[in-house]
mmCIF file of C-alpha atoms and ligand atoms in Angstrom:
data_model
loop_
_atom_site.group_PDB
_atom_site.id
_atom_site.type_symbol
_atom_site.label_atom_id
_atom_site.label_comp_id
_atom_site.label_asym_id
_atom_site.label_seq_id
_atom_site.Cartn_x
_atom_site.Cartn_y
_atom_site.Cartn_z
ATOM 1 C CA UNK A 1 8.240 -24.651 -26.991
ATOM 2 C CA UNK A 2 6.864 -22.000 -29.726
ATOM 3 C CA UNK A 3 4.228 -20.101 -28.591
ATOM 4 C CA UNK A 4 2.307 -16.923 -29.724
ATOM 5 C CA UNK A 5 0.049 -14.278 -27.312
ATOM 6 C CA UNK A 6 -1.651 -10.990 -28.780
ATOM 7 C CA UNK A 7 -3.776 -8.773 -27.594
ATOM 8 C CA UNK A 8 -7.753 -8.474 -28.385
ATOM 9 C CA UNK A 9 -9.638 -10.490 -30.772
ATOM 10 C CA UNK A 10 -8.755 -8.659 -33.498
ATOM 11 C CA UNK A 11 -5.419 -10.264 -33.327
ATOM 12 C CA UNK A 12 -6.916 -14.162 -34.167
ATOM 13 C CA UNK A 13 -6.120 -14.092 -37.741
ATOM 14 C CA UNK A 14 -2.290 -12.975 -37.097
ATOM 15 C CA UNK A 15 -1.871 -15.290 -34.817
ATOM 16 C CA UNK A 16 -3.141 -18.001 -36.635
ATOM 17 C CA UNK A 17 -0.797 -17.053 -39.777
ATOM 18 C CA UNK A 18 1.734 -16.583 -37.019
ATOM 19 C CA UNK A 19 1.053 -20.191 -35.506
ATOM 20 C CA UNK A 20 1.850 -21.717 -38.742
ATOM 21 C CA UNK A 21 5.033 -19.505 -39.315
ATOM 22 C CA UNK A 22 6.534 -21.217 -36.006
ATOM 23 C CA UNK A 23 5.065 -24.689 -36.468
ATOM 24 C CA UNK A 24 6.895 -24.606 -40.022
ATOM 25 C CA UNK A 25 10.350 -23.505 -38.130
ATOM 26 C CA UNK A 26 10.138 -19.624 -38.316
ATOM 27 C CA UNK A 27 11.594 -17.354 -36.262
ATOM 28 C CA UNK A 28 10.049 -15.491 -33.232
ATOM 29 C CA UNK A 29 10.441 -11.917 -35.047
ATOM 30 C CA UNK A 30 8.737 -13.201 -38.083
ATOM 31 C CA UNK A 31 6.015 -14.429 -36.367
ATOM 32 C CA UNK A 32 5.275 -11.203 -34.230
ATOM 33 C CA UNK A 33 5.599 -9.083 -36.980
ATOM 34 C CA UNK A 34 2.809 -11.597 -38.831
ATOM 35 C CA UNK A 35 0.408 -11.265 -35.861
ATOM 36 C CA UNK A 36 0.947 -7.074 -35.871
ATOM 37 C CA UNK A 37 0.988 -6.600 -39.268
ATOM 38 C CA UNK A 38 -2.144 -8.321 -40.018
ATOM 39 C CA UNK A 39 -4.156 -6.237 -37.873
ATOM 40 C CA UNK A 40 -2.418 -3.135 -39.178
ATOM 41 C CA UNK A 41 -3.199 -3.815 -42.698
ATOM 42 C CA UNK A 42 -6.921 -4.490 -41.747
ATOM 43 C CA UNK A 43 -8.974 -1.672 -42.193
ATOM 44 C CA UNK A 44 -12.078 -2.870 -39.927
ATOM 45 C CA UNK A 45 -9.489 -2.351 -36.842
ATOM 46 C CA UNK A 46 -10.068 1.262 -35.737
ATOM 47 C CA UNK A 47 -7.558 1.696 -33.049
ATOM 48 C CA UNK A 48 -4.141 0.538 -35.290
ATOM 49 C CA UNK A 49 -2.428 1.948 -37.970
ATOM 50 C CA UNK A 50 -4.455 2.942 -41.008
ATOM 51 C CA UNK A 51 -7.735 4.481 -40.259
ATOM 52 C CA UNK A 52 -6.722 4.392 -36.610
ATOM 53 C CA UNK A 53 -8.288 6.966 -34.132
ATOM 54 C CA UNK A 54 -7.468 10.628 -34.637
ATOM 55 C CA UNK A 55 -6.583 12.838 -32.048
ATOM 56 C CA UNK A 56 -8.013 16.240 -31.760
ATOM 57 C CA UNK A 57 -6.975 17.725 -34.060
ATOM 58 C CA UNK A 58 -7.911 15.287 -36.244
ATOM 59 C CA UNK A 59 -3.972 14.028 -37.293
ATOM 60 C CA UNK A 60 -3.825 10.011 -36.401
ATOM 61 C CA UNK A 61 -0.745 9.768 -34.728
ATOM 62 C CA UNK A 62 0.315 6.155 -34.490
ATOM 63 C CA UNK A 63 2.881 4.778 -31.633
ATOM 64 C CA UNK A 64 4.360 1.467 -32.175
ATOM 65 C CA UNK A 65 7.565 -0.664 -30.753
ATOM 66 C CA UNK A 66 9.327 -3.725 -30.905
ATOM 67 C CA UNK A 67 11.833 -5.306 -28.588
ATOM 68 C CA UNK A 68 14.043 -8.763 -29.312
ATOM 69 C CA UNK A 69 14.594 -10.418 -26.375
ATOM 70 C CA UNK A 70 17.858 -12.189 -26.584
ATOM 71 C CA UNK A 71 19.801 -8.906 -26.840
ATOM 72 C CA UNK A 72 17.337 -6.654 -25.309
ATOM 73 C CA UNK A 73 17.347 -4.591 -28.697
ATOM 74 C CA UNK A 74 13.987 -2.327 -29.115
ATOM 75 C CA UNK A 75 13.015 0.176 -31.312
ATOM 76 C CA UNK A 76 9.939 2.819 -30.958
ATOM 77 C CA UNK A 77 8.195 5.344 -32.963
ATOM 78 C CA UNK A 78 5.847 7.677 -31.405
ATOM 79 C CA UNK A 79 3.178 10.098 -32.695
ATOM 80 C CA UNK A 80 4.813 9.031 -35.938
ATOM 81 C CA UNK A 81 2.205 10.609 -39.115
ATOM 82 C CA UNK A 82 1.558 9.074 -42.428
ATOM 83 C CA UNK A 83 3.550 5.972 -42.332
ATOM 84 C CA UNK A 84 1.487 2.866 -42.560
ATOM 85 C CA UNK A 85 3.690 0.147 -40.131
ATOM 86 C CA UNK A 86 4.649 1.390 -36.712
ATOM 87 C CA UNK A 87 5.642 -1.796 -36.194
ATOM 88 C CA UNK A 88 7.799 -2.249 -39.128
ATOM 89 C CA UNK A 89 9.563 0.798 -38.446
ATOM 90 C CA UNK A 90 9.706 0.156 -35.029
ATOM 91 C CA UNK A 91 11.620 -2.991 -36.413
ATOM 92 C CA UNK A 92 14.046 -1.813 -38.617
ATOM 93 C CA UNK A 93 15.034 0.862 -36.222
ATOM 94 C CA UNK A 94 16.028 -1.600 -33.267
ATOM 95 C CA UNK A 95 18.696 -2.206 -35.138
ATOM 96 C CA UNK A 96 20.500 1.216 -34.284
ATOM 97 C CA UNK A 97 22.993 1.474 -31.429
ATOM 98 C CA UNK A 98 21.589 4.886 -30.655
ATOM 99 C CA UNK A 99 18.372 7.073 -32.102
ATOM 100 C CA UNK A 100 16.424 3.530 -31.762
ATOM 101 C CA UNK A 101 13.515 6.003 -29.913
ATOM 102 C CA UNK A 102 12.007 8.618 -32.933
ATOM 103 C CA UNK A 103 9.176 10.823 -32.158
ATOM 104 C CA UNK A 104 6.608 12.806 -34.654
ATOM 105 C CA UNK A 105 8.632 14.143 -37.978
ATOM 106 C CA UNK A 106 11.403 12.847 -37.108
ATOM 107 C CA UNK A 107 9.986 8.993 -37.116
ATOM 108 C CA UNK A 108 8.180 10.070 -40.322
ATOM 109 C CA UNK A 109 11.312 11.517 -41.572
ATOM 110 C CA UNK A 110 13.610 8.293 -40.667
ATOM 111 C CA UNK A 111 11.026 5.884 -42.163
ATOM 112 C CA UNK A 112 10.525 7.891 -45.609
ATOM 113 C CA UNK A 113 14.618 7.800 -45.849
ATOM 114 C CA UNK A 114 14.380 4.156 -45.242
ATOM 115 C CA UNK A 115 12.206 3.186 -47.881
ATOM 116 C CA UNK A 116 8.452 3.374 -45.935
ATOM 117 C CA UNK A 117 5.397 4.836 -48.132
ATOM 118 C CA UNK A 118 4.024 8.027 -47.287
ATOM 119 C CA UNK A 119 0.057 7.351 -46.861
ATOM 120 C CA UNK A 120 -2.790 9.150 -45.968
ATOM 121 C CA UNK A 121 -3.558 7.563 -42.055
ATOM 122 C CA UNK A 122 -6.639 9.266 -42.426
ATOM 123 C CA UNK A 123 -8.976 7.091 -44.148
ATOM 124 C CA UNK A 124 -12.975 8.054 -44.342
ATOM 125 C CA UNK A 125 -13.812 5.857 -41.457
ATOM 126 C CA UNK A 126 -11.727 7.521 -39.216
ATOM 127 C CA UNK A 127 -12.772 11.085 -40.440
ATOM 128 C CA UNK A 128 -16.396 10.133 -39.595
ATOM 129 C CA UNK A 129 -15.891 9.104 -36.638
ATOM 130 C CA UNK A 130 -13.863 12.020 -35.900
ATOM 131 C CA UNK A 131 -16.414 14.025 -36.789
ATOM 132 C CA UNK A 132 -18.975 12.402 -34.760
ATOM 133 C CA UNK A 133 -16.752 13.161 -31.632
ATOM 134 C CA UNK A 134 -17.673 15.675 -28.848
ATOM 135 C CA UNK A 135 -15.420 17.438 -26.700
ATOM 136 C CA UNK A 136 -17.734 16.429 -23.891
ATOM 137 C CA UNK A 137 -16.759 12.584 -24.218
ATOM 138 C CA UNK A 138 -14.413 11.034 -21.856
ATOM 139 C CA UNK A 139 -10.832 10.592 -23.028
ATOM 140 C CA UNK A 140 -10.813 6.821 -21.950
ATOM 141 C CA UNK A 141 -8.988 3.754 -23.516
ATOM 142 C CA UNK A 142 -11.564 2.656 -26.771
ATOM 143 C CA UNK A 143 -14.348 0.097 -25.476
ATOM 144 C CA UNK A 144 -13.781 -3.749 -26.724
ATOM 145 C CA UNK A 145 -9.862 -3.534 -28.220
ATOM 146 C CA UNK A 146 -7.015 -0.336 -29.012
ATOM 147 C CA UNK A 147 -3.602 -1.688 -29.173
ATOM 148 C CA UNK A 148 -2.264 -4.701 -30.724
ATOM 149 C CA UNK A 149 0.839 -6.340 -28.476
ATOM 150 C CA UNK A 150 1.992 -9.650 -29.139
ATOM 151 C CA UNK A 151 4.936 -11.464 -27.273
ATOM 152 C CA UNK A 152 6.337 -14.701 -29.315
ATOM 153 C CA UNK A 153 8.790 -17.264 -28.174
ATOM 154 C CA UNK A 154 10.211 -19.345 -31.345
ATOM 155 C CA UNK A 155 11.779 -22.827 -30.824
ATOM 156 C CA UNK A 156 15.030 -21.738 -30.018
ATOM 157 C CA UNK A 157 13.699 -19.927 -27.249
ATOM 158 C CA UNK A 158 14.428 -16.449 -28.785
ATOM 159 C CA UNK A 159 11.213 -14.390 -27.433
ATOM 160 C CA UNK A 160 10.462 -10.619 -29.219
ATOM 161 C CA UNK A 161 7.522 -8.820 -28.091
ATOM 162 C CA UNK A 162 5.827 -5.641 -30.104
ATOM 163 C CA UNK A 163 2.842 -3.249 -29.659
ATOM 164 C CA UNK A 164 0.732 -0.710 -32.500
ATOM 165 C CA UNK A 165 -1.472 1.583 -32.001
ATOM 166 C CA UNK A 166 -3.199 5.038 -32.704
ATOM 167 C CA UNK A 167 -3.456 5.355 -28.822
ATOM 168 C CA UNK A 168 -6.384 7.172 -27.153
ATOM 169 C CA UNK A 169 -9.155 8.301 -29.454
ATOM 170 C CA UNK A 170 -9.185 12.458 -29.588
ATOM 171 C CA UNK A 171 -6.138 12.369 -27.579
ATOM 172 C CA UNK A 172 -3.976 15.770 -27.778
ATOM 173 C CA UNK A 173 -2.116 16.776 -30.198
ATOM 174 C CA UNK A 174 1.444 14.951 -29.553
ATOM 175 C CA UNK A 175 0.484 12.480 -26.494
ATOM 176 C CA UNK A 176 2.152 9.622 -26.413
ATOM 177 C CA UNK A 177 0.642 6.400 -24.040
ATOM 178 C CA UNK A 178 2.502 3.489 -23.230
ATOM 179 C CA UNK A 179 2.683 1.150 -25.919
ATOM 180 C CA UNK A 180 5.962 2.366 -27.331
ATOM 181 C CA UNK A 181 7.279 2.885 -24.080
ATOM 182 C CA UNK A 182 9.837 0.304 -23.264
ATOM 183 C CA UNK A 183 9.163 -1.283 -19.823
ATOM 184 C CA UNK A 184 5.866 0.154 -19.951
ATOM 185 C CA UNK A 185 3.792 -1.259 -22.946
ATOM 186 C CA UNK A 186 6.010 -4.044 -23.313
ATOM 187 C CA UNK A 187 9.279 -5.688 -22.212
ATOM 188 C CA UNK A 188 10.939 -9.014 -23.215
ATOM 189 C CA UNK A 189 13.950 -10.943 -21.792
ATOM 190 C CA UNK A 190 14.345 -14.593 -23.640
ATOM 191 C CA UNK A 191 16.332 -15.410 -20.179
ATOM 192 C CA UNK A 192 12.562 -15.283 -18.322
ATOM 193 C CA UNK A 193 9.359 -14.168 -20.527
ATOM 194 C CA UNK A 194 8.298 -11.394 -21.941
ATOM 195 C CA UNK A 195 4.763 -8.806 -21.389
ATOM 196 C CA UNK A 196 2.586 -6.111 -22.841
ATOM 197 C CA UNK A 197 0.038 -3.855 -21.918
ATOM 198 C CA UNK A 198 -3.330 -2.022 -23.306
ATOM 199 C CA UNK A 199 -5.562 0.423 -21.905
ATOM 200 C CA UNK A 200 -5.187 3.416 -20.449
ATOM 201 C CA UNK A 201 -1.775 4.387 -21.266
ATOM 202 C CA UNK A 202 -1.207 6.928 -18.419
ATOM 203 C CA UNK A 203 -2.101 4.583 -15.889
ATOM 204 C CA UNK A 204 -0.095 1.788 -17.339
ATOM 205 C CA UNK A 205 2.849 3.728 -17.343
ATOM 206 C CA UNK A 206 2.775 4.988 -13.682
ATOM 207 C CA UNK A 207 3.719 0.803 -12.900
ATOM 208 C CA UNK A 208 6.455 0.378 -15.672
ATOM 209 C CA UNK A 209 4.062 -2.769 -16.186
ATOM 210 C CA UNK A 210 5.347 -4.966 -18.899
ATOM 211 C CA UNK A 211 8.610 -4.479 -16.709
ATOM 212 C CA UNK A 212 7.310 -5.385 -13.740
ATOM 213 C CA UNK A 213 5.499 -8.292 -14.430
ATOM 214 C CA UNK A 214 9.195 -9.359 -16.131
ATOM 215 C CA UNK A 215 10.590 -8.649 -12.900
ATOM 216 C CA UNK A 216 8.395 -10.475 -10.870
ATOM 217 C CA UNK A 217 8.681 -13.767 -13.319
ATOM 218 C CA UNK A 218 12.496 -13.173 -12.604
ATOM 219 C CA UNK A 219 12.264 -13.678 -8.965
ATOM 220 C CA UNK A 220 10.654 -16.786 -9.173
ATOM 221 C CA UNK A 221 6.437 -15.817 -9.649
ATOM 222 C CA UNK A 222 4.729 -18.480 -11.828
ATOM 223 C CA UNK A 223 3.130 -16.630 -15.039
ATOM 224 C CA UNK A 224 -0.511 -16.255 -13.276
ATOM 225 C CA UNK A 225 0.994 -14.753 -10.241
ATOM 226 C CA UNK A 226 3.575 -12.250 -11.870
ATOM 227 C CA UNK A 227 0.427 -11.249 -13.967
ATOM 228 C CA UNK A 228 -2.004 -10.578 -11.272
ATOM 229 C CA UNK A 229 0.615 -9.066 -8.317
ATOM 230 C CA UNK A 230 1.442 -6.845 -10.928
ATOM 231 C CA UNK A 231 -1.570 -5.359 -12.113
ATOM 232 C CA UNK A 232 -3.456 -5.685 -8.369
ATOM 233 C CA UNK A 233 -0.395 -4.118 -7.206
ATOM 234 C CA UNK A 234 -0.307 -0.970 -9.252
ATOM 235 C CA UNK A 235 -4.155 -0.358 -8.747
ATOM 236 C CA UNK A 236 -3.873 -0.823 -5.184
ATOM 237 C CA UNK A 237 -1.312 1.617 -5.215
ATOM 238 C CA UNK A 238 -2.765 4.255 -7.470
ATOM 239 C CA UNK A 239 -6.152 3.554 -4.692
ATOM 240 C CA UNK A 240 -3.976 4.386 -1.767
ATOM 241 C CA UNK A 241 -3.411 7.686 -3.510
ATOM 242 C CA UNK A 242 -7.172 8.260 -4.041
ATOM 243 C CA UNK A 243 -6.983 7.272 -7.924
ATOM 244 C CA UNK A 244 -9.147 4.818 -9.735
ATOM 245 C CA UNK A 245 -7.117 3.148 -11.943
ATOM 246 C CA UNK A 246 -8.868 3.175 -15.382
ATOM 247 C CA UNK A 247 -8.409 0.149 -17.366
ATOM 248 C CA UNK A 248 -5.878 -1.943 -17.603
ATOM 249 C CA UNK A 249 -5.033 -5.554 -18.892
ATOM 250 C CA UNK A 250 -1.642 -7.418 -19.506
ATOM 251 C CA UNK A 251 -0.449 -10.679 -21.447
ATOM 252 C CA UNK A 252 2.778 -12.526 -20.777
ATOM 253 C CA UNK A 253 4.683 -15.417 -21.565
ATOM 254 C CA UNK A 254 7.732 -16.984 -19.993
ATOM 255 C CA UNK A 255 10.561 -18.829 -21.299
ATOM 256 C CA UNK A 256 9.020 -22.068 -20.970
ATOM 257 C CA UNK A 257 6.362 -20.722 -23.244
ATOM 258 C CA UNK A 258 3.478 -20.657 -20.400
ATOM 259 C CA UNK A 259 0.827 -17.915 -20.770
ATOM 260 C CA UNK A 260 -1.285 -15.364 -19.033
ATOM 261 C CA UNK A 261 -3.788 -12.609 -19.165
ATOM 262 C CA UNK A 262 -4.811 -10.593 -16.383
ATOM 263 C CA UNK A 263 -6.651 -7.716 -16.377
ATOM 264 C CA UNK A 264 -9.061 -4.918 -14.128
ATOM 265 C CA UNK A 265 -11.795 -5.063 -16.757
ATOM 266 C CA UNK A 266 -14.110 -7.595 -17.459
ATOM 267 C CA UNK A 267 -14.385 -8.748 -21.302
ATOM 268 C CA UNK A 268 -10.581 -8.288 -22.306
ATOM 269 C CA UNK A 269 -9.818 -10.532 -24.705
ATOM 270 C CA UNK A 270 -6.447 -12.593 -26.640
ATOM 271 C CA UNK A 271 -5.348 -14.520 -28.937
ATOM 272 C CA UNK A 272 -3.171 -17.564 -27.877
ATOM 273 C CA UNK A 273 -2.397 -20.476 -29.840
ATOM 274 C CA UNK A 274 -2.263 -23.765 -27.729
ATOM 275 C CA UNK A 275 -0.732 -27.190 -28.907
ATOM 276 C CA UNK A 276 -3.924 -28.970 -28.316
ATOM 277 C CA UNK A 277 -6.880 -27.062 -28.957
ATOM 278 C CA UNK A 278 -5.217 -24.520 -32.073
ATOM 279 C CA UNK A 279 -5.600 -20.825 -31.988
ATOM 280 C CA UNK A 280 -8.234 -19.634 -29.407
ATOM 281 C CA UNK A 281 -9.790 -16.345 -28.278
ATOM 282 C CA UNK A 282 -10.223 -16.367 -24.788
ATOM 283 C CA UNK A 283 -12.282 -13.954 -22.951
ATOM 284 C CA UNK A 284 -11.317 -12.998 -18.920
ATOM 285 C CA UNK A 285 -14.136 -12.484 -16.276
ATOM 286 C CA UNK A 286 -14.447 -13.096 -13.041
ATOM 287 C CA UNK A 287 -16.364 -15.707 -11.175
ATOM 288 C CA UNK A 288 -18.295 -15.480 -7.760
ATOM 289 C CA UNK A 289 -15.290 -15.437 -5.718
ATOM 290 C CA UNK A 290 -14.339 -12.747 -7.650
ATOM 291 C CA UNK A 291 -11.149 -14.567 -9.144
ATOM 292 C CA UNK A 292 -10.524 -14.341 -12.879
ATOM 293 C CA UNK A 293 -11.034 -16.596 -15.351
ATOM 294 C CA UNK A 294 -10.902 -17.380 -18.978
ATOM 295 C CA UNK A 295 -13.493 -18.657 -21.036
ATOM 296 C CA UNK A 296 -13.772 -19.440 -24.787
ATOM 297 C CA UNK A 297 -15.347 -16.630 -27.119
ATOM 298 C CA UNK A 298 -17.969 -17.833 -28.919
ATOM 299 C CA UNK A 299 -18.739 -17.357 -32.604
ATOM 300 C CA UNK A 300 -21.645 -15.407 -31.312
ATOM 301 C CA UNK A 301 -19.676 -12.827 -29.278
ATOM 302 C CA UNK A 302 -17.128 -12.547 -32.061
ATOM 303 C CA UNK A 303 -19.396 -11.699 -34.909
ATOM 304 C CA UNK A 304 -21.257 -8.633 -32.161
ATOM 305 C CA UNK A 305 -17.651 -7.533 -31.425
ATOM 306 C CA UNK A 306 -16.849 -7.410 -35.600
ATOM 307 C CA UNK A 307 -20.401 -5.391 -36.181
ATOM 308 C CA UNK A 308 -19.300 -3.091 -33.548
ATOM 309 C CA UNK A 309 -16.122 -2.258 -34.791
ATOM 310 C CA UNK A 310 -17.486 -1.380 -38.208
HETATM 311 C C1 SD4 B 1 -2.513 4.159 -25.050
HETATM 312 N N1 SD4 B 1 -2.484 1.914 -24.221
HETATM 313 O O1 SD4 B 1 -2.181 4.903 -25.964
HETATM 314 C C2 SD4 B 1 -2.735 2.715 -25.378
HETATM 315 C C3 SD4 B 1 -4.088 2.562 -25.965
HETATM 316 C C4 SD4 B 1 -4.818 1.390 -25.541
HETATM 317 O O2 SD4 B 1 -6.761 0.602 -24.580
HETATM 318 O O3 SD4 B 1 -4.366 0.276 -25.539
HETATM 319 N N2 SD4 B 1 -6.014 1.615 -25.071
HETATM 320 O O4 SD4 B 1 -2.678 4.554 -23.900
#
């Protein structure tokens, strides 16, 4: 059954382009780079792509990946400068049998050879907000959204997952989080389901998460179970070692095209679109028993979350 999952509400309108893209018979990387590329090329979204969140020293630095299932193919750019599209040149470089992984000038380099725009990342917005920053704030994953990951399963059964994003706001110069780290920010396997990850990058990555929820779907955990043991697990962990785990929340989707969300923050939200009910934003909290569990966003709480973001 086709199915689409993204990250944040920011992700509704690509996944409702990318809804009809699959309904109409398209394939699963078509549809995920839809869902990506729409929040990309949107301007209001200050944590991807264009006018994302400089580091700082002011450079935005994007990181972006993308990963076909069925062959296990990925590509990745990392603190990749003045290229719109991560994701599109995380694309067109899983494709490569080696040098699929491109860092800084080098991904710049690769993508102006291969017939990407060079732009100016740093758009007004961004150099405002910049400019507003202190070095006394927190270095902390960027309240309400940040990266864009989407995991798509076509008709076929052919899943692809990808991820974009500027990563942490006034990161250093040169970090890199997880989202184009394979395993980490996302994995897919069409044979059992696919994940992704956003929040606090260094955290994430310490649980090879997207991986491990993959894993866990591969021994036999149903979708809500692979998504919670993973993420419970990996804070658990990081507690035994006196660490708070900073934020962290996951999507997945398994071969049979069943979803979840799971996360250690209240408010996290994603796009999913469901046979009966269309494309829906879902918000995760927690109830008294202090289980998780999803509830519709209202027009309300969308409109407060655009006004923010602006
Ligand atoms: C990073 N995980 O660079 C990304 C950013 C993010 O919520 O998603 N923050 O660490």
């Amino acid at each position: 059954m086709a199915r689409c999952i993204a990250t944040w509400l920011m992700a509704e309108q690509g996944v409702r382009k990318a809804h009809e893209l699959l309904i109409n018979g398209h394939a699963s990387a078509e549809a995920l780079l839809k869902i990506i590329q729409e929040v990309e090329n949107d301007e209001r979204f200050v944590s991807v792509a264009r006018g994302g969140l400089p580091n700082r020293d002011g450079y935005v630095q994007l990181d972006g990946a993308f990963m076909d299932g069925n062959d296990l193919r990925f590509g990745a750019v990392m603190a990749m400068e003045d290229i719109a599209s991560p994701i599109a040149v995380a694309y067109k470089l899983k494709d490569r049998d080696a040098n699929n992984i491109l860092a800084g000038i080098g991904a710049k380099e690769y993508a102006l050879k291969n017939g990407f725009e060079e732009v100016n990342n740093l758009t007004d917005k961004a150099k405002k907000r910049y400019l507003e920053k202190t070095e006394n704030d927190p270095l902390k994953a960027y309240d309400g959204h940040d990266t864009v990951g989407a995991i798509v399963i076509d008709d076929s059964g052919h899943m692809t997952v990808g991820t974009s994003t500027s990563g942490l706001f006034y990161k250093d110069n040169g970090r890199i989080g997880d989202s184009p780290l394979i395993g980490s920010g996302f994995y897919a396997d069409s044979e059992v389901g696919g994940a992704a990850a956003t929040g606090m990058g260094e955290d994430i990555a310490k649980g090879c998460l997207s991986y491990r929820i993959v894993e866990l779907l591969r021994e036999g955990f149903n979708i809500n179970k692979a998504t919670k043991t993973a993420v419970d697990e990996l804070v658990g962990r990081l507690e035994r070692s006196g660490i708070k785990a900073r934020d962290i929340s996951v999507i997945a989707l398994d071969r049979f095209g069943n979803y979840a969300a799971y996360s250690n923050i209240t408010d996290f939200t994603f796009c999913i679109d469901d046979d009966e009910k269309g494309v829906r934003v879902l918000r995760l909290g927690f109830d008294e028993n202090g289980d998780q569990v999803y509830s519709e966003a209202d027009e309300a709480f969308k409109r407060s979350w655009l006004e923010n973001e602006s």
